[in-house]
Amino acid sequence: MLFRSVESFFGEAPELIADIGQSLETHDVLLARSACVALRVRAEALGSKELAAATNALAAFVDIGDFTTAAGFKDQIEHEYGVLFRRLMLQR
């Protein structure tokens, strides 16, 4: 089960992060919310509280229309994705 979660994460997370980036550029609240929820669920399933927290923060700022501050959390999301990716690769 964990293997499938990891493989799913490797395939889906980059697309979700790209969706987050697009949503920030276009101020698409619905796309941001859905991508953040999907990424958060996957991050939590794999034990990354930091990635989950960053997606929650980005979504919260998008919800109040503060796309500028939200963009800063995208950088943190990308960083935490890299941390989790490396950790998962070492476990393989």
mmCIF file of N, CA and C in Angstrom:
data_model
loop_
_atom_site.group_PDB
_atom_site.id
_atom_site.type_symbol
_atom_site.label_atom_id
_atom_site.label_comp_id
_atom_site.label_asym_id
_atom_site.label_seq_id
_atom_site.Cartn_x
_atom_site.Cartn_y
_atom_site.Cartn_z
ATOM 1 N N MET A 1 0.826 -1.206 0.000
ATOM 2 C CA MET A 1 0.000 0.000 0.000
ATOM 3 C C MET A 1 0.864 1.262 0.000
ATOM 4 N N LEU A 2 1.888 1.288 0.860
ATOM 5 C CA LEU A 2 2.757 2.455 0.904
ATOM 6 C C LEU A 2 3.453 2.666 -0.429
ATOM 7 N N PHE A 3 3.894 1.566 -1.066
ATOM 8 C CA PHE A 3 4.563 1.676 -2.359
ATOM 9 C C PHE A 3 3.671 2.376 -3.370
ATOM 10 N N ARG A 4 2.402 1.997 -3.371
ATOM 11 C CA ARG A 4 1.463 2.611 -4.311
ATOM 12 C C ARG A 4 1.275 4.092 -3.980
ATOM 13 N N SER A 5 1.243 4.430 -2.692
ATOM 14 C CA SER A 5 1.121 5.833 -2.290
ATOM 15 C C SER A 5 2.324 6.647 -2.744
ATOM 16 N N VAL A 6 3.512 6.054 -2.606
ATOM 17 C CA VAL A 6 4.730 6.745 -3.027
ATOM 18 C C VAL A 6 4.735 6.938 -4.534
ATOM 19 N N GLU A 7 4.426 5.877 -5.269
ATOM 20 C CA GLU A 7 4.386 5.980 -6.734
ATOM 21 C C GLU A 7 3.354 7.013 -7.174
ATOM 22 N N SER A 8 2.206 7.032 -6.527
ATOM 23 C CA SER A 8 1.168 8.010 -6.835
ATOM 24 C C SER A 8 1.673 9.424 -6.552
ATOM 25 N N PHE A 9 2.361 9.577 -5.422
ATOM 26 C CA PHE A 9 2.907 10.876 -5.051
ATOM 27 C C PHE A 9 3.894 11.372 -6.106
ATOM 28 N N PHE A 10 4.803 10.495 -6.541
ATOM 29 C CA PHE A 10 5.789 10.891 -7.551
ATOM 30 C C PHE A 10 5.107 11.352 -8.830
ATOM 31 N N GLY A 11 4.012 10.712 -9.188
ATOM 32 C CA GLY A 11 3.328 11.067 -10.423
ATOM 33 C C GLY A 11 2.434 12.286 -10.309
ATOM 34 N N GLU A 12 1.761 12.431 -9.177
ATOM 35 C CA GLU A 12 0.739 13.472 -9.052
ATOM 36 C C GLU A 12 1.236 14.782 -8.448
ATOM 37 N N ALA A 13 2.158 14.720 -7.533
ATOM 38 C CA ALA A 13 2.578 15.938 -6.824
ATOM 39 C C ALA A 13 3.116 17.034 -7.750
ATOM 40 N N PRO A 14 3.981 16.711 -8.712
ATOM 41 C CA PRO A 14 4.456 17.788 -9.600
ATOM 42 C C PRO A 14 3.320 18.467 -10.375
ATOM 43 N N GLU A 15 2.324 17.675 -10.771
ATOM 44 C CA GLU A 15 1.178 18.249 -11.474
ATOM 45 C C GLU A 15 0.361 19.144 -10.548
ATOM 46 N N LEU A 16 0.190 18.706 -9.307
ATOM 47 C CA LEU A 16 -0.557 19.519 -8.340
ATOM 48 C C LEU A 16 0.182 20.821 -8.035
ATOM 49 N N ILE A 17 1.492 20.757 -7.927
ATOM 50 C CA ILE A 17 2.284 21.970 -7.684
ATOM 51 C C ILE A 17 2.182 22.907 -8.885
ATOM 52 N N ALA A 18 2.189 22.344 -10.089
ATOM 53 C CA ALA A 18 2.009 23.167 -11.292
ATOM 54 C C ALA A 18 0.624 23.810 -11.300
ATOM 55 N N ASP A 19 -0.393 23.060 -10.882
ATOM 56 C CA ASP A 19 -1.746 23.617 -10.789
ATOM 57 C C ASP A 19 -1.789 24.771 -9.781
ATOM 58 N N ILE A 20 -1.080 24.607 -8.664
ATOM 59 C CA ILE A 20 -1.021 25.679 -7.669
ATOM 60 C C ILE A 20 -0.386 26.926 -8.283
ATOM 61 N N GLY A 21 0.710 26.730 -8.995
ATOM 62 C CA GLY A 21 1.365 27.867 -9.654
ATOM 63 C C GLY A 21 0.448 28.559 -10.643
ATOM 64 N N GLN A 22 -0.250 27.784 -11.453
ATOM 65 C CA GLN A 22 -1.189 28.356 -12.420
ATOM 66 C C GLN A 22 -2.300 29.113 -11.709
ATOM 67 N N SER A 23 -2.802 28.535 -10.613
ATOM 68 C CA SER A 23 -3.893 29.193 -9.891
ATOM 69 C C SER A 23 -3.455 30.529 -9.305
ATOM 70 N N LEU A 24 -2.202 30.602 -8.894
ATOM 71 C CA LEU A 24 -1.699 31.867 -8.355
ATOM 72 C C LEU A 24 -1.572 32.919 -9.450
ATOM 73 N N GLU A 25 -1.161 32.487 -10.631
ATOM 74 C CA GLU A 25 -1.023 33.424 -11.752
ATOM 75 C C GLU A 25 -2.374 33.945 -12.232
ATOM 76 N N THR A 26 -3.373 33.076 -12.219
ATOM 77 C CA THR A 26 -4.686 33.435 -12.761
ATOM 78 C C THR A 26 -5.699 33.808 -11.689
ATOM 79 N N HIS A 27 -5.263 33.759 -10.420
ATOM 80 C CA HIS A 27 -6.145 34.036 -9.272
ATOM 81 C C HIS A 27 -7.367 33.122 -9.275
ATOM 82 N N ASP A 28 -7.124 31.861 -9.580
ATOM 83 C CA ASP A 28 -8.179 30.850 -9.630
ATOM 84 C C ASP A 28 -8.289 30.177 -8.261
ATOM 85 N N VAL A 29 -9.212 30.646 -7.459
ATOM 86 C CA VAL A 29 -9.378 30.163 -6.091
ATOM 87 C C VAL A 29 -9.756 28.682 -6.074
ATOM 88 N N LEU A 30 -10.663 28.277 -6.936
ATOM 89 C CA LEU A 30 -11.119 26.879 -6.931
ATOM 90 C C LEU A 30 -9.998 25.909 -7.291
ATOM 91 N N LEU A 31 -9.186 26.260 -8.278
ATOM 92 C CA LEU A 31 -8.062 25.408 -8.656
ATOM 93 C C LEU A 31 -7.048 25.336 -7.521
ATOM 94 N N ALA A 32 -6.786 26.474 -6.890
ATOM 95 C CA ALA A 32 -5.839 26.490 -5.767
ATOM 96 C C ALA A 32 -6.333 25.600 -4.637
ATOM 97 N N ARG A 33 -7.587 25.744 -4.285
ATOM 98 C CA ARG A 33 -8.147 24.934 -3.193
ATOM 99 C C ARG A 33 -8.069 23.447 -3.494
ATOM 100 N N SER A 34 -8.506 23.064 -4.682
ATOM 101 C CA SER A 34 -8.537 21.637 -5.008
ATOM 102 C C SER A 34 -7.127 21.050 -5.082
ATOM 103 N N ALA A 35 -6.188 21.787 -5.654
ATOM 104 C CA ALA A 35 -4.811 21.294 -5.734
ATOM 105 C C ALA A 35 -4.187 21.214 -4.344
ATOM 106 N N CYS A 36 -4.458 22.194 -3.502
ATOM 107 C CA CYS A 36 -3.916 22.183 -2.138
ATOM 108 C C CYS A 36 -4.478 21.028 -1.319
ATOM 109 N N VAL A 37 -5.769 20.785 -1.432
ATOM 110 C CA VAL A 37 -6.375 19.678 -0.689
ATOM 111 C C VAL A 37 -5.767 18.355 -1.147
ATOM 112 N N ALA A 38 -5.666 18.166 -2.440
ATOM 113 C CA ALA A 38 -5.115 16.913 -2.965
ATOM 114 C C ALA A 38 -3.662 16.715 -2.534
ATOM 115 N N LEU A 39 -2.870 17.775 -2.592
ATOM 116 C CA LEU A 39 -1.467 17.677 -2.201
ATOM 117 C C LEU A 39 -1.335 17.451 -0.699
ATOM 118 N N ARG A 40 -2.169 18.127 0.085
ATOM 119 C CA ARG A 40 -2.132 17.961 1.539
ATOM 120 C C ARG A 40 -2.443 16.525 1.936
ATOM 121 N N VAL A 41 -3.460 15.947 1.331
ATOM 122 C CA VAL A 41 -3.848 14.570 1.648
ATOM 123 C C VAL A 41 -2.692 13.617 1.356
ATOM 124 N N ARG A 42 -2.037 13.802 0.232
ATOM 125 C CA ARG A 42 -0.917 12.934 -0.133
ATOM 126 C C ARG A 42 0.273 13.150 0.806
ATOM 127 N N ALA A 43 0.527 14.404 1.144
ATOM 128 C CA ALA A 43 1.640 14.709 2.052
ATOM 129 C C ALA A 43 1.402 14.088 3.424
ATOM 130 N N GLU A 44 0.195 14.217 3.927
ATOM 131 C CA GLU A 44 -0.127 13.633 5.235
ATOM 132 C C GLU A 44 0.003 12.110 5.206
ATOM 133 N N ALA A 45 -0.436 11.498 4.123
ATOM 134 C CA ALA A 45 -0.356 10.037 4.009
ATOM 135 C C ALA A 45 1.090 9.556 4.035
ATOM 136 N N LEU A 46 2.004 10.400 3.585
ATOM 137 C CA LEU A 46 3.414 10.025 3.542
ATOM 138 C C LEU A 46 4.208 10.612 4.699
ATOM 139 N N GLY A 47 3.528 11.258 5.643
ATOM 140 C CA GLY A 47 4.174 11.726 6.861
ATOM 141 C C GLY A 47 4.861 13.074 6.789
ATOM 142 N N SER A 48 4.531 13.886 5.801
ATOM 143 C CA SER A 48 5.162 15.204 5.699
ATOM 144 C C SER A 48 4.234 16.280 6.264
ATOM 145 N N LYS A 49 4.372 16.528 7.556
ATOM 146 C CA LYS A 49 3.577 17.571 8.198
ATOM 147 C C LYS A 49 3.928 18.948 7.640
ATOM 148 N N GLU A 50 5.189 19.132 7.285
ATOM 149 C CA GLU A 50 5.641 20.434 6.778
ATOM 150 C C GLU A 50 4.994 20.761 5.432
ATOM 151 N N LEU A 51 4.965 19.785 4.540
ATOM 152 C CA LEU A 51 4.330 20.005 3.238
ATOM 153 C C LEU A 51 2.838 20.227 3.403
ATOM 154 N N ALA A 52 2.214 19.458 4.271
ATOM 155 C CA ALA A 52 0.783 19.627 4.534
ATOM 156 C C ALA A 52 0.496 21.013 5.101
ATOM 157 N N ALA A 53 1.319 21.464 6.027
ATOM 158 C CA ALA A 53 1.117 22.788 6.637
ATOM 159 C C ALA A 53 1.289 23.905 5.608
ATOM 160 N N ALA A 54 2.260 23.769 4.738
ATOM 161 C CA ALA A 54 2.483 24.796 3.716
ATOM 162 C C ALA A 54 1.303 24.872 2.746
ATOM 163 N N THR A 55 0.733 23.723 2.385
ATOM 164 C CA THR A 55 -0.429 23.749 1.493
ATOM 165 C C THR A 55 -1.640 24.362 2.193
ATOM 166 N N ASN A 56 -1.792 24.076 3.479
ATOM 167 C CA ASN A 56 -2.891 24.686 4.235
ATOM 168 C C ASN A 56 -2.741 26.199 4.301
ATOM 169 N N ALA A 57 -1.527 26.663 4.537
ATOM 170 C CA ALA A 57 -1.283 28.107 4.623
ATOM 171 C C ALA A 57 -1.555 28.777 3.285
ATOM 172 N N LEU A 58 -1.068 28.181 2.205
ATOM 173 C CA LEU A 58 -1.311 28.768 0.885
ATOM 174 C C LEU A 58 -2.807 28.860 0.615
ATOM 175 N N ALA A 59 -3.531 27.788 0.891
ATOM 176 C CA ALA A 59 -4.979 27.791 0.660
ATOM 177 C C ALA A 59 -5.675 28.849 1.505
ATOM 178 N N ALA A 60 -5.227 29.032 2.738
ATOM 179 C CA ALA A 60 -5.851 30.034 3.613
ATOM 180 C C ALA A 60 -5.660 31.446 3.052
ATOM 181 N N PHE A 61 -4.481 31.745 2.537
ATOM 182 C CA PHE A 61 -4.261 33.076 1.968
ATOM 183 C C PHE A 61 -5.025 33.268 0.665
ATOM 184 N N VAL A 62 -5.125 32.210 -0.134
ATOM 185 C CA VAL A 62 -5.920 32.299 -1.358
ATOM 186 C C VAL A 62 -7.379 32.559 -1.008
ATOM 187 N N ASP A 63 -7.869 31.898 0.038
ATOM 188 C CA ASP A 63 -9.267 32.072 0.449
ATOM 189 C C ASP A 63 -9.605 33.517 0.799
ATOM 190 N N ILE A 64 -8.614 34.257 1.307
ATOM 191 C CA ILE A 64 -8.880 35.672 1.635
ATOM 192 C C ILE A 64 -8.427 36.610 0.515
ATOM 193 N N GLY A 65 -8.022 36.027 -0.615
ATOM 194 C CA GLY A 65 -7.669 36.827 -1.778
ATOM 195 C C GLY A 65 -6.259 37.391 -1.758
ATOM 196 N N ASP A 66 -5.406 36.899 -0.873
ATOM 197 C CA ASP A 66 -4.031 37.396 -0.784
ATOM 198 C C ASP A 66 -3.112 36.460 -1.568
ATOM 199 N N PHE A 67 -3.104 36.658 -2.873
ATOM 200 C CA PHE A 67 -2.308 35.805 -3.748
ATOM 201 C C PHE A 67 -0.819 36.114 -3.644
ATOM 202 N N THR A 68 -0.470 37.309 -3.231
ATOM 203 C CA THR A 68 0.936 37.675 -3.075
ATOM 204 C C THR A 68 1.586 36.868 -1.945
ATOM 205 N N THR A 69 0.946 36.848 -0.785
ATOM 206 C CA THR A 69 1.478 36.070 0.332
ATOM 207 C C THR A 69 1.414 34.588 0.013
ATOM 208 N N ALA A 70 0.347 34.159 -0.626
ATOM 209 C CA ALA A 70 0.206 32.744 -1.000
ATOM 210 C C ALA A 70 1.375 32.296 -1.865
ATOM 211 N N ALA A 71 1.840 33.170 -2.745
ATOM 212 C CA ALA A 71 2.951 32.817 -3.638
ATOM 213 C C ALA A 71 4.212 32.460 -2.854
ATOM 214 N N GLY A 72 4.425 33.088 -1.724
ATOM 215 C CA GLY A 72 5.568 32.747 -0.891
ATOM 216 C C GLY A 72 5.478 31.327 -0.354
ATOM 217 N N PHE A 73 4.279 30.874 -0.092
ATOM 218 C CA PHE A 73 4.103 29.503 0.376
ATOM 219 C C PHE A 73 4.304 28.493 -0.740
ATOM 220 N N LYS A 74 4.127 28.913 -1.978
ATOM 221 C CA LYS A 74 4.425 28.004 -3.092
ATOM 222 C C LYS A 74 5.906 27.644 -3.076
ATOM 223 N N ASP A 75 6.756 28.620 -2.792
ATOM 224 C CA ASP A 75 8.190 28.332 -2.684
ATOM 225 C C ASP A 75 8.453 27.307 -1.585
ATOM 226 N N GLN A 76 7.765 27.452 -0.462
ATOM 227 C CA GLN A 76 7.936 26.501 0.636
ATOM 228 C C GLN A 76 7.407 25.124 0.247
ATOM 229 N N ILE A 77 6.305 25.088 -0.476
ATOM 230 C CA ILE A 77 5.750 23.817 -0.948
ATOM 231 C C ILE A 77 6.766 23.110 -1.844
ATOM 232 N N GLU A 78 7.361 23.852 -2.753
ATOM 233 C CA GLU A 78 8.355 23.249 -3.646
ATOM 234 C C GLU A 78 9.553 22.721 -2.856
ATOM 235 N N HIS A 79 9.984 23.472 -1.855
ATOM 236 C CA HIS A 79 11.100 23.032 -1.026
ATOM 237 C C HIS A 79 10.739 21.753 -0.264
ATOM 238 N N GLU A 80 9.582 21.752 0.383
ATOM 239 C CA GLU A 80 9.169 20.599 1.174
ATOM 240 C C GLU A 80 8.910 19.377 0.298
ATOM 241 N N TYR A 81 8.441 19.604 -0.924
ATOM 242 C CA TYR A 81 8.285 18.496 -1.872
ATOM 243 C C TYR A 81 9.652 17.867 -2.141
ATOM 244 N N GLY A 82 10.654 18.691 -2.353
ATOM 245 C CA GLY A 82 11.999 18.185 -2.590
ATOM 246 C C GLY A 82 12.534 17.395 -1.412
ATOM 247 N N VAL A 83 12.296 17.892 -0.206
ATOM 248 C CA VAL A 83 12.722 17.183 1.005
ATOM 249 C C VAL A 83 12.044 15.818 1.081
ATOM 250 N N LEU A 84 10.738 15.792 0.879
ATOM 251 C CA LEU A 84 9.999 14.538 0.953
ATOM 252 C C LEU A 84 10.418 13.588 -0.170
ATOM 253 N N PHE A 85 10.614 14.109 -1.346
ATOM 254 C CA PHE A 85 11.037 13.294 -2.481
ATOM 255 C C PHE A 85 12.361 12.595 -2.171
ATOM 256 N N ARG A 86 13.332 13.349 -1.675
ATOM 257 C CA ARG A 86 14.636 12.768 -1.349
ATOM 258 C C ARG A 86 14.504 11.701 -0.251
ATOM 259 N N ARG A 87 13.689 11.998 0.765
ATOM 260 C CA ARG A 87 13.498 11.036 1.843
ATOM 261 C C ARG A 87 12.878 9.740 1.325
ATOM 262 N N LEU A 88 11.888 9.866 0.462
ATOM 263 C CA LEU A 88 11.243 8.683 -0.085
ATOM 264 C C LEU A 88 12.179 7.889 -0.999
ATOM 265 N N MET A 89 13.006 8.580 -1.740
ATOM 266 C CA MET A 89 13.957 7.897 -2.632
ATOM 267 C C MET A 89 14.989 7.115 -1.821
ATOM 268 N N LEU A 90 15.392 7.631 -0.676
ATOM 269 C CA LEU A 90 16.357 6.935 0.166
ATOM 270 C C LEU A 90 15.761 5.673 0.775
ATOM 271 N N GLN A 91 14.453 5.641 0.938
ATOM 272 C CA GLN A 91 13.776 4.483 1.525
ATOM 273 C C GLN A 91 13.596 3.356 0.526
ATOM 274 N N ARG A 92 13.735 3.645 -0.746
ATOM 275 C CA ARG A 92 13.466 2.640 -1.779
ATOM 276 C C ARG A 92 14.557 1.632 -1.883
#
